Tab-separated table of C-alpha atoms in Angstrom:
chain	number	residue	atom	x	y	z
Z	19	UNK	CA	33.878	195.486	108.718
Z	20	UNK	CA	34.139	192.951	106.281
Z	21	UNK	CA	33.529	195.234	103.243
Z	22	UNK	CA	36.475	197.436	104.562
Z	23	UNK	CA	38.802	194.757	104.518
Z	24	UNK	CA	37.296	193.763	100.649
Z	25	UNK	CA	38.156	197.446	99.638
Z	26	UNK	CA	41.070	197.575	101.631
Z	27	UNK	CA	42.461	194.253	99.793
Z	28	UNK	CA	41.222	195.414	96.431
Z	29	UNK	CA	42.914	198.990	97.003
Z	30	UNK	CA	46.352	197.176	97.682
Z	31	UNK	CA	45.996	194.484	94.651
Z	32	UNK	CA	45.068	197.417	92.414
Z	33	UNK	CA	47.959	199.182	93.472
Z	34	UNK	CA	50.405	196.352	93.106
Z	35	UNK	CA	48.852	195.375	89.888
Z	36	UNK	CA	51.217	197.123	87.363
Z	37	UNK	CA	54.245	195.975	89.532
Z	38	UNK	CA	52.829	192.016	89.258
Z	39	UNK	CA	52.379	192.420	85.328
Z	40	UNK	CA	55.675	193.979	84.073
Z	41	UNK	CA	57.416	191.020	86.548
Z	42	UNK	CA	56.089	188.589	83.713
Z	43	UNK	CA	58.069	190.082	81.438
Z	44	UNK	CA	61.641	189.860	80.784
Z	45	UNK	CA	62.570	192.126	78.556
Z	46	UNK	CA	65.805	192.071	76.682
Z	47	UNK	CA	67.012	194.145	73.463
Z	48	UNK	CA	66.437	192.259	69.955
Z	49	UNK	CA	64.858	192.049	66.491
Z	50	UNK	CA	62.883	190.156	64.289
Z	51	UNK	CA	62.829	189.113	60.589
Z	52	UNK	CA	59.973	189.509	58.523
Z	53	UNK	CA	58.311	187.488	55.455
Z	54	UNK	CA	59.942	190.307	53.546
Z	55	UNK	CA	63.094	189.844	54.860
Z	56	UNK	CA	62.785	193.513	56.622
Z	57	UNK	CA	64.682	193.576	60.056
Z	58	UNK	CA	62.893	195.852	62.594
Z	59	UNK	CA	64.356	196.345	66.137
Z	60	UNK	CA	63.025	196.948	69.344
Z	61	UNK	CA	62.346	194.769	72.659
Z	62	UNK	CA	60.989	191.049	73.226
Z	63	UNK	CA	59.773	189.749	76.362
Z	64	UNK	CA	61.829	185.924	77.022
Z	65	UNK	CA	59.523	184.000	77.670
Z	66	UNK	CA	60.831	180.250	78.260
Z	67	UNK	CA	62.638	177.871	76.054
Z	68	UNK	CA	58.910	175.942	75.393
Z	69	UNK	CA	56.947	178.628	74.938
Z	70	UNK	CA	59.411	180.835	72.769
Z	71	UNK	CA	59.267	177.970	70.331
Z	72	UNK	CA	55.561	179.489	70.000
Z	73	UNK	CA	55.368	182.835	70.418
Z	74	UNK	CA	57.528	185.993	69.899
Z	75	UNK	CA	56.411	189.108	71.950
Z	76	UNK	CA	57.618	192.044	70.191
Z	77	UNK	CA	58.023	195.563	70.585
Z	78	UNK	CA	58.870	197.544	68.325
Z	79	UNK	CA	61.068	200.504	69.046
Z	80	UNK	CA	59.587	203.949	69.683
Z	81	UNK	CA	56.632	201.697	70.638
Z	82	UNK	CA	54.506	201.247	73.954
Z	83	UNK	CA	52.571	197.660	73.262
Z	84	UNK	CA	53.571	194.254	72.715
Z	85	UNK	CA	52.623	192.258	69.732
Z	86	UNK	CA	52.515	188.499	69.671
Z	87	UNK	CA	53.834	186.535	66.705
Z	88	UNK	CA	53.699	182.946	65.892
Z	89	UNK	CA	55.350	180.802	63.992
Z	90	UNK	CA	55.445	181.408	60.438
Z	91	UNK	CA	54.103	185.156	61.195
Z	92	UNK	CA	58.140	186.001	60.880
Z	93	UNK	CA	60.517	184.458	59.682
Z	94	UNK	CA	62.809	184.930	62.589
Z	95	UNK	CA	63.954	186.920	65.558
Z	96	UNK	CA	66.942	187.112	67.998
Z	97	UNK	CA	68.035	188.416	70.810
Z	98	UNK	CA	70.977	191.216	71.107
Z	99	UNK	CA	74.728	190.342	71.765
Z	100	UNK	CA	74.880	187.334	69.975
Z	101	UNK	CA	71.836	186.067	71.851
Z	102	UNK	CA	69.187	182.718	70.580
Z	103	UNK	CA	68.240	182.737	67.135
Z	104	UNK	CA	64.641	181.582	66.804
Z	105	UNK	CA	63.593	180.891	63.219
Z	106	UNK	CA	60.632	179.685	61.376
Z	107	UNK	CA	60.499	175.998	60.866
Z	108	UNK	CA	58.330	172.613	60.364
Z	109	UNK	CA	60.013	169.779	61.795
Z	110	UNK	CA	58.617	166.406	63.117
Z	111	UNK	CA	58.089	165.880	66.646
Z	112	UNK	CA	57.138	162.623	67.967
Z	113	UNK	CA	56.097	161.993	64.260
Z	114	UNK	CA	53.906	165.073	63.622
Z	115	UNK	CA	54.966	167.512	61.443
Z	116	UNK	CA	55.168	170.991	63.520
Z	117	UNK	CA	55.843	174.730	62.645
Z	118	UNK	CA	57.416	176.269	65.193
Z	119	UNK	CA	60.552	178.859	66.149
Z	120	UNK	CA	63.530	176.401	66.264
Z	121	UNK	CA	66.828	177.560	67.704
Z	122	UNK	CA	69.186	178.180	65.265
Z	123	UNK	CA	72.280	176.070	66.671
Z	124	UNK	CA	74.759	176.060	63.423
Z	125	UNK	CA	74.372	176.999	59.831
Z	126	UNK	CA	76.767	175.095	57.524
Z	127	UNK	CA	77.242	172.187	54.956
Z	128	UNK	CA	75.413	170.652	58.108
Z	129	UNK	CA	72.932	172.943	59.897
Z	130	UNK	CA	71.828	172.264	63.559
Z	131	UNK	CA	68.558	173.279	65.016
Z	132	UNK	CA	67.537	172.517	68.475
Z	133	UNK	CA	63.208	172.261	70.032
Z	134	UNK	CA	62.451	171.611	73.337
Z	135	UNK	CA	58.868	169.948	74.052
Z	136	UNK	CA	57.227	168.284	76.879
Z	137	UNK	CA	60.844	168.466	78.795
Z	138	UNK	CA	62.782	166.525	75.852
Z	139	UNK	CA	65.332	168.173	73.610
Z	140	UNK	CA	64.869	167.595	69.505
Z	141	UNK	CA	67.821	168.104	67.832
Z	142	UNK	CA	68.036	168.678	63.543
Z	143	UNK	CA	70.621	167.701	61.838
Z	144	UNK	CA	70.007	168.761	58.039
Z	145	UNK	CA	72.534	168.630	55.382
Z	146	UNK	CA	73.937	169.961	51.911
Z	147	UNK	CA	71.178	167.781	49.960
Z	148	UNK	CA	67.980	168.369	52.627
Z	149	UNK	CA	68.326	165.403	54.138
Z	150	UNK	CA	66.447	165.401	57.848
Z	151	UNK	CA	67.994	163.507	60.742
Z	152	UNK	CA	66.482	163.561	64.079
Z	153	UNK	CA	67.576	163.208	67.583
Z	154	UNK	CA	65.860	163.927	70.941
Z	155	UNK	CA	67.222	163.611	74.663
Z	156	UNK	CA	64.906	163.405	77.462
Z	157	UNK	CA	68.084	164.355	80.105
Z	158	UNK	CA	68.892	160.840	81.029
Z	159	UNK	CA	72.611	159.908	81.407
Z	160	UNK	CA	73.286	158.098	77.970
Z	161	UNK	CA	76.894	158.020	78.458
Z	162	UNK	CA	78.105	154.459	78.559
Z	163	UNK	CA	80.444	153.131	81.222
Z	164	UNK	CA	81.750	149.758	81.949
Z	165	UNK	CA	82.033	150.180	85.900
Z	166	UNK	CA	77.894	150.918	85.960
Z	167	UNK	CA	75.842	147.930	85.791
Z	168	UNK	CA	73.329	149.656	83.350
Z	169	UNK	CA	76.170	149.750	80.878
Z	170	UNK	CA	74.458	147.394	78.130
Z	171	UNK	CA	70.769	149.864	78.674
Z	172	UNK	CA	72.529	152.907	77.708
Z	173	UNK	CA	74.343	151.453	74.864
Z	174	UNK	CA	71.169	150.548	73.648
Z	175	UNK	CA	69.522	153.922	74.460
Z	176	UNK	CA	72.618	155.795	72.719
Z	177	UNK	CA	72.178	153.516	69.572
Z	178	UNK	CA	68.546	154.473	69.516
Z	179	UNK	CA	68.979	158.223	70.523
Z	180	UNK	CA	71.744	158.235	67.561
Z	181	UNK	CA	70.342	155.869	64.732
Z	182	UNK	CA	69.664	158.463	61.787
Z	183	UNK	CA	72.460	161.073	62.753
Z	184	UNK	CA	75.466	158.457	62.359
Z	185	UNK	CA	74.879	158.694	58.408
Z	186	UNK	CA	75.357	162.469	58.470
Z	187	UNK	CA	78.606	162.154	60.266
Z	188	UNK	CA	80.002	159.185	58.372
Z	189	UNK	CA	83.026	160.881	56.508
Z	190	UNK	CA	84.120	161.778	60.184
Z	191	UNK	CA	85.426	159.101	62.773
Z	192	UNK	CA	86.149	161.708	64.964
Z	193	UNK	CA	82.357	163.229	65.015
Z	194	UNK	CA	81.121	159.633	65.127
Z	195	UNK	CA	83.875	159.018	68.004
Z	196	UNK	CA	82.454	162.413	70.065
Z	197	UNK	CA	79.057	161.389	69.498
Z	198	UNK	CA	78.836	158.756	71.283
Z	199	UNK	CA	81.238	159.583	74.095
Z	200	UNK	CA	80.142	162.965	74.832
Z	201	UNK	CA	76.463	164.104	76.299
Z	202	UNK	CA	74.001	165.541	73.697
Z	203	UNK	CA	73.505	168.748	74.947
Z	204	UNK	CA	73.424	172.015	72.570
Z	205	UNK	CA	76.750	172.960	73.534
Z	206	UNK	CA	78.707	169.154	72.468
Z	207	UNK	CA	76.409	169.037	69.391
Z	208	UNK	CA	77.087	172.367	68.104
Z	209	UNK	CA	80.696	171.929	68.351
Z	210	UNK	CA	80.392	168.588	66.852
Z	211	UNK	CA	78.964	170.240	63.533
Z	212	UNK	CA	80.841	172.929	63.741
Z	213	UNK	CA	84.157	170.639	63.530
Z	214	UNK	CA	82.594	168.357	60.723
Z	215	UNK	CA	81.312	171.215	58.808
Z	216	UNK	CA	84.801	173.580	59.079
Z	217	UNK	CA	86.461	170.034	57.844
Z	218	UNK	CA	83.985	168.531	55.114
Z	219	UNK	CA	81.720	170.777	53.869
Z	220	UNK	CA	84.065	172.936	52.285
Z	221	UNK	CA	81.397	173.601	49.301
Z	222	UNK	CA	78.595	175.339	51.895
Z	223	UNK	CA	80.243	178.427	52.180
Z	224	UNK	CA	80.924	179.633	55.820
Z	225	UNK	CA	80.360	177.969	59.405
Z	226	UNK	CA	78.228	179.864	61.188
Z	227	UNK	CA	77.643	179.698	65.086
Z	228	UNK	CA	74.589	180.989	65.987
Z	229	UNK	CA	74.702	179.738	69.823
Z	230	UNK	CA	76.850	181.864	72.128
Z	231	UNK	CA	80.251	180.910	72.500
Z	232	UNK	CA	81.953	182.315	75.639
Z	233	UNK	CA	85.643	181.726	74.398
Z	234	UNK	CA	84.885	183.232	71.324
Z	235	UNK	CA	83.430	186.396	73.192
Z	236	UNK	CA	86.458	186.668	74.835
Z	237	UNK	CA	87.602	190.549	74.450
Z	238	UNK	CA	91.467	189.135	74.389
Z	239	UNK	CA	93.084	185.866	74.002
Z	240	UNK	CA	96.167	184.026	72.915
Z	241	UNK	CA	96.602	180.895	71.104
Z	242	UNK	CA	100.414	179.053	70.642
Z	243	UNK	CA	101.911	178.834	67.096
Z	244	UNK	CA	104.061	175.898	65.911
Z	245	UNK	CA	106.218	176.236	62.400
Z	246	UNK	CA	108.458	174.445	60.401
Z	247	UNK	CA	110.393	175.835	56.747
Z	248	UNK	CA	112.806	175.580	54.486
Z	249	UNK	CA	114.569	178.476	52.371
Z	250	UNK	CA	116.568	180.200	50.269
Z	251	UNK	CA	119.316	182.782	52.341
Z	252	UNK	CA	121.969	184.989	51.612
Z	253	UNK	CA	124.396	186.710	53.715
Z	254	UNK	CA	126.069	189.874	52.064
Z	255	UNK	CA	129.652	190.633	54.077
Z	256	UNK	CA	131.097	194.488	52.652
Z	257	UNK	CA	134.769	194.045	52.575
Z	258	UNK	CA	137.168	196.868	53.567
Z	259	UNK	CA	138.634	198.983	50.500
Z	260	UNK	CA	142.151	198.229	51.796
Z	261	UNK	CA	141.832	194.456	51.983
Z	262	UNK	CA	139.306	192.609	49.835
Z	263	UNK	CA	135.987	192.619	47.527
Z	264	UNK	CA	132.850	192.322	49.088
Z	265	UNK	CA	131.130	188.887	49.437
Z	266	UNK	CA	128.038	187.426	48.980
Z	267	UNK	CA	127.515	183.766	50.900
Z	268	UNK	CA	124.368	181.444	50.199
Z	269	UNK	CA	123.342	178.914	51.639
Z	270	UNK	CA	119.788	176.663	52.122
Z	271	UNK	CA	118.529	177.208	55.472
Z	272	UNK	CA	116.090	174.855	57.464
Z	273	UNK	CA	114.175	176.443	59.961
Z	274	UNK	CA	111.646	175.967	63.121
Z	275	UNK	CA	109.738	178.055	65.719
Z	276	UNK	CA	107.233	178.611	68.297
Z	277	UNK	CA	105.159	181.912	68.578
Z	278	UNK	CA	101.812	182.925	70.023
Z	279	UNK	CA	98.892	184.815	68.332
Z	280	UNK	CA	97.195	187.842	70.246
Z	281	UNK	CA	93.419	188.246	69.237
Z	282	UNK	CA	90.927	190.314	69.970
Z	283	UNK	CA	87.921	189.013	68.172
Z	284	UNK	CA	85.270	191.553	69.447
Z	285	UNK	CA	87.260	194.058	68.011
Z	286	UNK	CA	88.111	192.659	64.631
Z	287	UNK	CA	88.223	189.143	63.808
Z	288	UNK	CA	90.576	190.412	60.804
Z	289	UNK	CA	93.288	191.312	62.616
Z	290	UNK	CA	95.653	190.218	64.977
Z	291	UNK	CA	99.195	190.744	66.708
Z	292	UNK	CA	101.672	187.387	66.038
Z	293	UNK	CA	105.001	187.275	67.935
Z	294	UNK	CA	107.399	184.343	66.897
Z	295	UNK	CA	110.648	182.985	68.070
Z	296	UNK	CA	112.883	181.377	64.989
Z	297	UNK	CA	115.886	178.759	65.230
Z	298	UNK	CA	117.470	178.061	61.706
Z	299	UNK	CA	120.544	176.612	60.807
Z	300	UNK	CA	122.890	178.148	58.093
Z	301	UNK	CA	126.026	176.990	56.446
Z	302	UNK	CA	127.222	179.370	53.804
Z	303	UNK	CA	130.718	179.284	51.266
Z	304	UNK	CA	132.232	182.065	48.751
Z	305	UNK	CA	134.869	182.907	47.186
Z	306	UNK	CA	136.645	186.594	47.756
Z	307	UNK	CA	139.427	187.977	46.524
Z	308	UNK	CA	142.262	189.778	48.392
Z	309	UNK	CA	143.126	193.255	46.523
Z	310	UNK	CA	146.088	193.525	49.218
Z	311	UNK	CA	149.089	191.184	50.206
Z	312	UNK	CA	148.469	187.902	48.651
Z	313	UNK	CA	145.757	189.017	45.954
Z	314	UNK	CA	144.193	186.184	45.311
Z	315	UNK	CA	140.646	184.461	45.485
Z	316	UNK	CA	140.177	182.472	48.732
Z	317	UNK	CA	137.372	180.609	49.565
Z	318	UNK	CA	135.584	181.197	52.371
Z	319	UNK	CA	132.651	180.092	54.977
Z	320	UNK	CA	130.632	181.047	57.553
Z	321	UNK	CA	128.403	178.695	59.402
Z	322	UNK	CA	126.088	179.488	62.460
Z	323	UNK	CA	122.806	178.836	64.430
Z	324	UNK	CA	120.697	181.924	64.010
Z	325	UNK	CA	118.162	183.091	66.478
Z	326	UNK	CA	115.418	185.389	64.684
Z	327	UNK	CA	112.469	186.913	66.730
Z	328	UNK	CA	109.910	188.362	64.308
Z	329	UNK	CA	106.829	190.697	65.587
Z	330	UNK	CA	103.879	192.177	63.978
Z	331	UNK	CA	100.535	192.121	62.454
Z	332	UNK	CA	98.896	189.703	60.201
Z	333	UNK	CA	95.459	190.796	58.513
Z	334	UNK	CA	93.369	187.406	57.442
Z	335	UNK	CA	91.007	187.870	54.580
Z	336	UNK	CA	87.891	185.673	55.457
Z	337	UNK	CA	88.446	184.634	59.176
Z	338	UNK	CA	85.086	182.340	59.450
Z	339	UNK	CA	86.191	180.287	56.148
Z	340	UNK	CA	87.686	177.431	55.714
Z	341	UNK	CA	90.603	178.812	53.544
Z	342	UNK	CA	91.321	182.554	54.264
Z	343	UNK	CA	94.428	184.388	52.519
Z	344	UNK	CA	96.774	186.187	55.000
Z	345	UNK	CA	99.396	188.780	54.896
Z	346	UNK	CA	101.640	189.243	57.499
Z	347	UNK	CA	105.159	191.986	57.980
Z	348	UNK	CA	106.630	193.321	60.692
Z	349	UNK	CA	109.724	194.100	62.878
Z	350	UNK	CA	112.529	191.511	62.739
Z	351	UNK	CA	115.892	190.801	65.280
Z	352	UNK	CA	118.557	188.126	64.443
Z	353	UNK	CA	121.076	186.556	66.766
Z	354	UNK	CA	123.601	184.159	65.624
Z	355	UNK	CA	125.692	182.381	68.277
Z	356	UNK	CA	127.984	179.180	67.933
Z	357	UNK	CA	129.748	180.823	64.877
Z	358	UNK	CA	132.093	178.820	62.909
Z	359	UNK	CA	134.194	180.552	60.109
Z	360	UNK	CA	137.411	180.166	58.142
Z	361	UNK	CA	139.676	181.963	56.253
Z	362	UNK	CA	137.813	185.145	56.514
Z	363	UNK	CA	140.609	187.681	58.503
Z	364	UNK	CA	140.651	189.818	55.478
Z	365	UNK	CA	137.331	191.145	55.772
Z	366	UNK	CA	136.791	194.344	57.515
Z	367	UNK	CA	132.843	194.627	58.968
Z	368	UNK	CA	133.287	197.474	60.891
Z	369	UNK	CA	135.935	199.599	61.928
Z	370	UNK	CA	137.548	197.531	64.754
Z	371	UNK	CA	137.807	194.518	61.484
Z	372	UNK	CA	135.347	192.328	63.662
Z	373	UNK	CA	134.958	189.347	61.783
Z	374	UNK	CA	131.815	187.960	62.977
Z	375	UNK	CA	128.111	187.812	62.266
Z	376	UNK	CA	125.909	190.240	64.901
Z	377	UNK	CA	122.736	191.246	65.700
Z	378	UNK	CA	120.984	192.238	63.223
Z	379	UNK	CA	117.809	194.666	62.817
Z	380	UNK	CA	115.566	194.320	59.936
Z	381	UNK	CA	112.013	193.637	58.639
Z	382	UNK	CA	109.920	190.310	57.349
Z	383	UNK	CA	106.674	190.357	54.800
Z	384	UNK	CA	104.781	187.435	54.024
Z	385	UNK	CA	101.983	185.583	52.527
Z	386	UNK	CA	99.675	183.213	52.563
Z	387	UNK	CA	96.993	180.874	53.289
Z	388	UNK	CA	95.294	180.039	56.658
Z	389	UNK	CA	93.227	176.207	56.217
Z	390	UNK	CA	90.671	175.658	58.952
Z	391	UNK	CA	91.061	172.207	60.333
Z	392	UNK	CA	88.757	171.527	63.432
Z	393	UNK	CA	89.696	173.820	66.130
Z	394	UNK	CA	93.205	174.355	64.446
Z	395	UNK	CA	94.767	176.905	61.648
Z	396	UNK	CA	97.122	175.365	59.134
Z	397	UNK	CA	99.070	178.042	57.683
Z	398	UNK	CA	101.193	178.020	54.509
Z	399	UNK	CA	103.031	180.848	53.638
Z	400	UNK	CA	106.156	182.246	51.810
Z	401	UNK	CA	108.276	184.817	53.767
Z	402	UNK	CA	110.910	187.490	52.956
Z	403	UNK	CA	113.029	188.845	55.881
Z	404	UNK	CA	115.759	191.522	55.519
Z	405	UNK	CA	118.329	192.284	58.723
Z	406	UNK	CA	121.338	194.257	59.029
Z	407	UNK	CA	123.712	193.983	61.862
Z	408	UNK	CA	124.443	196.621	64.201
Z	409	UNK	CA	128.277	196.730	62.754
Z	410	UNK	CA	126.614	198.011	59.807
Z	411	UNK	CA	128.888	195.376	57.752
Z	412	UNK	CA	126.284	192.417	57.092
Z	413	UNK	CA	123.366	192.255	55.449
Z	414	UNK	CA	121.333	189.102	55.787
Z	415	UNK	CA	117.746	187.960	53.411
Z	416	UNK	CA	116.260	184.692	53.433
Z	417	UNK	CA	113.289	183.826	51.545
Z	418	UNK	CA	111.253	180.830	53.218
Z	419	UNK	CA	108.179	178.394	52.597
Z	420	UNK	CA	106.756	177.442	56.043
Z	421	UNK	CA	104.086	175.398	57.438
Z	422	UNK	CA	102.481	176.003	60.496
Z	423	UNK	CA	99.754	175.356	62.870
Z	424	UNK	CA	97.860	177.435	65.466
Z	425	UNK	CA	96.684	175.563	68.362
């Protein structure tokens, strides 16, 4: 009896046996990086946060069989859709110098690489020159608060945790200032370097994220523009061929506005869709002269608040840089309102002799540069717009220098 119930137990172990080893794997899509800088993809089992710091199950694709690489065997591999970057590195922990696959956090004037050992996290902060510095969080609240009575402890243990990373951050009162108010997990500390780098390290090149960002994978967002300018405009009135020349009125024209940008960076972080509402002030004087009645030149002006809606593309050249060229054009629609004029009855602007300024149809082009600051786009820019209003009587062109920032 009691070798039927050994078979019996063997038979059903046996049979369960393939189902109990592929539930230790987890396998997701990825690749690796060789010593010869060859990408090959296939599959890798996840293993853990501890022990894929040591080993990197690979399978190729077109393969049936796992292979096990450690550190140093590769030089790195990731996981698909912007998954963790492990790469090849020797970094002290606990004061002995280890090689292991470090998660690639940031790469920038200031790179970020993250370890996690014996339940505490080891963050690397390297810089332009080499220069190591080394912090490590065993999950404890750090945070300092007056109301808790362990206030003065975690001062201390924040000073400690965040000795030999202050110096990296010095140019930056505002990293030093999130530091030490904000918990060091991978998420504050990548942003952190990501901020410092995108703002001081101008000389590194690019700011890379390697750790998954959620906004960023966004398929569709929208972020608000603010914008301020100054130009050049000019205002060209036709005059009828019964009454009087035509006129061109100039005039320097201040100018603000408020838009919002539509991107969609999964499906180009080149482009995107920018929609902006304009309020500028113009005040413009001329001289025409009267071929009929009096004949003479009379001076004239024309002054109005000018509403100006502008939509359309704008194509940036090098998105993930600090300073990226843009160009920019599209569809453009001006309304002036509170319109103040004088001595202008002898011009004709359409056939019922309206005298004023109308909506207007037209186009703008522009130029640029976009300036990363932090989470923020500072944009300067030159723009032409064209209009012509519906009484087909008025044309209007500015040409403006703005400054503006994306929030």
């Amino acid at each position: 009896m009691k070798k039927e119930v050994f078979k019996f137990t063997a038979l059903i172990i046996l049979t369960m046996l393939p189902s109990m080893i592929y539930a230790q794997l987890n396998p997701k899509q990825g690749y690796i990086i060789t010593n010869q800088n060859d990408t090959i993809y296939g599959t890798i089992d996840y293993l853990s946060d501890t022990k894929c710091a040591y080993n990197c199950r690979f399978m190729p694709a077109g393969e049936t069989e796992y292979k096990v690489y450690k550190p140093g065997e590769i030089t790195a591999y990731r996981f698909s859709n912007n998954g963790v970057f492990y790469i090849t590195k020797t970094f002290k922990v606990e004061n002995e110098q280890k090689t292991f696959f470090a998660e690639y956090l940031v790469k920038g004037g200031v790179s970020l690489f993250h370890h996690k050992e014996n339940d505490i996290d080891y963050y690397y902060f390297v810089d332009e020159k080499g220069k190591i510095a080394i912090t490590k969080y065993d999950g404890s609240d750090l945070t300092p608060t007056y109301e808790n009575l362990a206030y003065q402890s975690r001062v201390n243990k924040k000073r400690a945790a965040l000795g030999k990373v202050t110096p990296i951050f010095a140019q930056s009162p505002k990293a030093l200032h999130d530091l030490w108010t904000k918990d060091l997990n991978p998420e504050n500390l990548t942003q952190i370097t990501i901020d410092y780098d995108m703002e001081y390290c101008t000389s590194a090149g690019d700011c890379v994220q390697y750790r998954y960002n959620e906004e960023a994978s966004r398929s569709i967002y929208l972020k608000l523009r603010l914008q301020a300018g100054i130009g050049y405009g000019r205002n060209y009135m036709e005059g009828s061929t019964r009454s009087a020349n035509d006129v061109a009125l100039n005039s320097f024209v201040p100018q603000i506005g408020i838009g919002l940008d539509l991107l969609a960076p999964r499906s180009s972080k080149h482009w995107s869709l920018q929609t902006l509402l304009l309020i500028s002030k113009w005040n413009m004087s001329g001289d025409y002269y009267a071929r009929v009645f009096d004949k003479k030149t009379t001076h004239i002006s024309v002054n109005y608040w000018d509403f100006c809606t502008q939509i359309g593309p704008a194509y940036s050249f090098k998105p993930e840089s600090k300073y990226s060229p843009v160009l920019r054009g599209g569809f453009a629609l001006d309304l002036p309102f509170v319109e103040k004029k004088s001595n202008v009855g002898w011009l004709c602007l359409d056939d019922n002799q309206n005298e004023s300024v109308t909506l207007g149809v037209g186009f703008f082009v522009g130029a640029g540069v976009d300036i990363s600051i932090q989470k923020h786009l500072l944009r300067l820019s030159a723009d032409y717009q064209w209009t012509r209003a519906i009484n087909d009587g008025v044309n209007i062109s500015s040409l403006m220098i703005n400054a503006g920032i994306r929030l």
